[in-house]
Amino acid sequence: MSEGSGFCFLANGSVLTAAHVVTGRMPIRSEDVAEPGIRIFAKFPSSPLLEYKVSLCAITINVDVFSDDIQIDVAILVPKQSEVSLPHLVVNANSPELGDEVFMAGFPDELILPFQIDKILKKDFVGVSEFLDSMQKGYMADMTGPLIKRAVVGNIRRIQASNPSQTINCDVFYLDNGMHSGASGGPVVNPNGEVVGLITQRAITSASQLEDPNLSVPSGSTICISLTALLVLSQKAV
């Protein structure tokens, strides 16, 4: 139904990702995660496929002035298996500041292989047909990445939503570097190696042309959210 990125943030294997990665759509609906037949899996390097269950899928608050609920696009998944132990990233719930340098991990969206080896390979050489077939099944992603991208927080805005019983704060910030499709849910990391944000989407801009006035394309920026809202959850847990 859906797929995307995520990262382990606790030693017990708990995963942080974007809520829309879990459901495949926004806004998040309760039935998206309540369906008994839904199964969720996560794959980590050098680890077997692990099945997960939803602990949190979007932080939602109703505000009278809006016709729809406000939803923060974050999800927490916990492993169904007991005694899971995985390497994890440290989360810093404090938002980055304007001008901060951060890092993202992904792929470069490159469509051409190094040295264009797919074009100069001798097709009748032993093993070449199998190699080309493997590329069509994902090997090209290995040949054109992975990649660490550096970015600067170019714009940041605090969103605050309140009702009589609850107040939620979340910072939305733009990074001046683009990420590939499927990067939603991935971490934004500061120079200390701490996760300070979550990738939610690629920024989109108009590329209007006479033949296609409604054409939109990725702008080269990435939209992220801070993990400030997790402080609300930790306080409730206490």
Short mmCIF file of C-alpha atoms in Angstrom, two decimals, residues 8-15 44-48 50-52 78-89:
data_model
loop_
_atom_site.label_atom_id
_atom_site.label_comp_id
_atom_site.label_asym_id
_atom_site.label_seq_id
_atom_site.Cartn_x
_atom_site.Cartn_y
_atom_site.Cartn_z
CA CYS A 8 15.46 3.61 14.48
CA PHE A 9 15.49 6.09 17.39
CA LEU A 10 15.46 3.76 20.39
CA ALA A 11 17.61 0.73 21.21
CA ASN A 12 14.48 -1.47 21.33
CA GLY A 13 13.99 -1.02 17.58
CA SER A 14 11.29 1.66 17.68
CA VAL A 15 11.10 3.58 14.41
CA PHE A 44 17.56 -2.52 8.29
CA PRO A 45 21.01 -3.25 6.81
CA SER A 46 22.40 -6.59 7.93
CA SER A 47 19.14 -7.46 9.72
CA PRO A 48 16.21 -9.71 8.76
CA LEU A 50 11.03 -7.16 11.00
CA GLU A 51 7.27 -6.80 11.48
CA TYR A 52 6.04 -3.68 13.25
CA VAL A 78 7.34 -0.55 17.50
CA PRO A 79 8.53 -4.06 16.66
CA LYS A 80 6.16 -6.95 17.27
CA GLN A 81 9.09 -9.19 18.13
CA SER A 82 10.45 -9.05 21.66
CA GLU A 83 14.10 -8.46 22.55
CA VAL A 84 14.91 -6.51 19.39
CA SER A 85 18.14 -4.55 19.63
CA LEU A 86 19.27 -2.26 16.81
CA PRO A 87 21.70 0.63 16.34
CA HIS A 88 19.79 3.88 16.70
CA LEU A 89 20.06 7.62 16.17
#
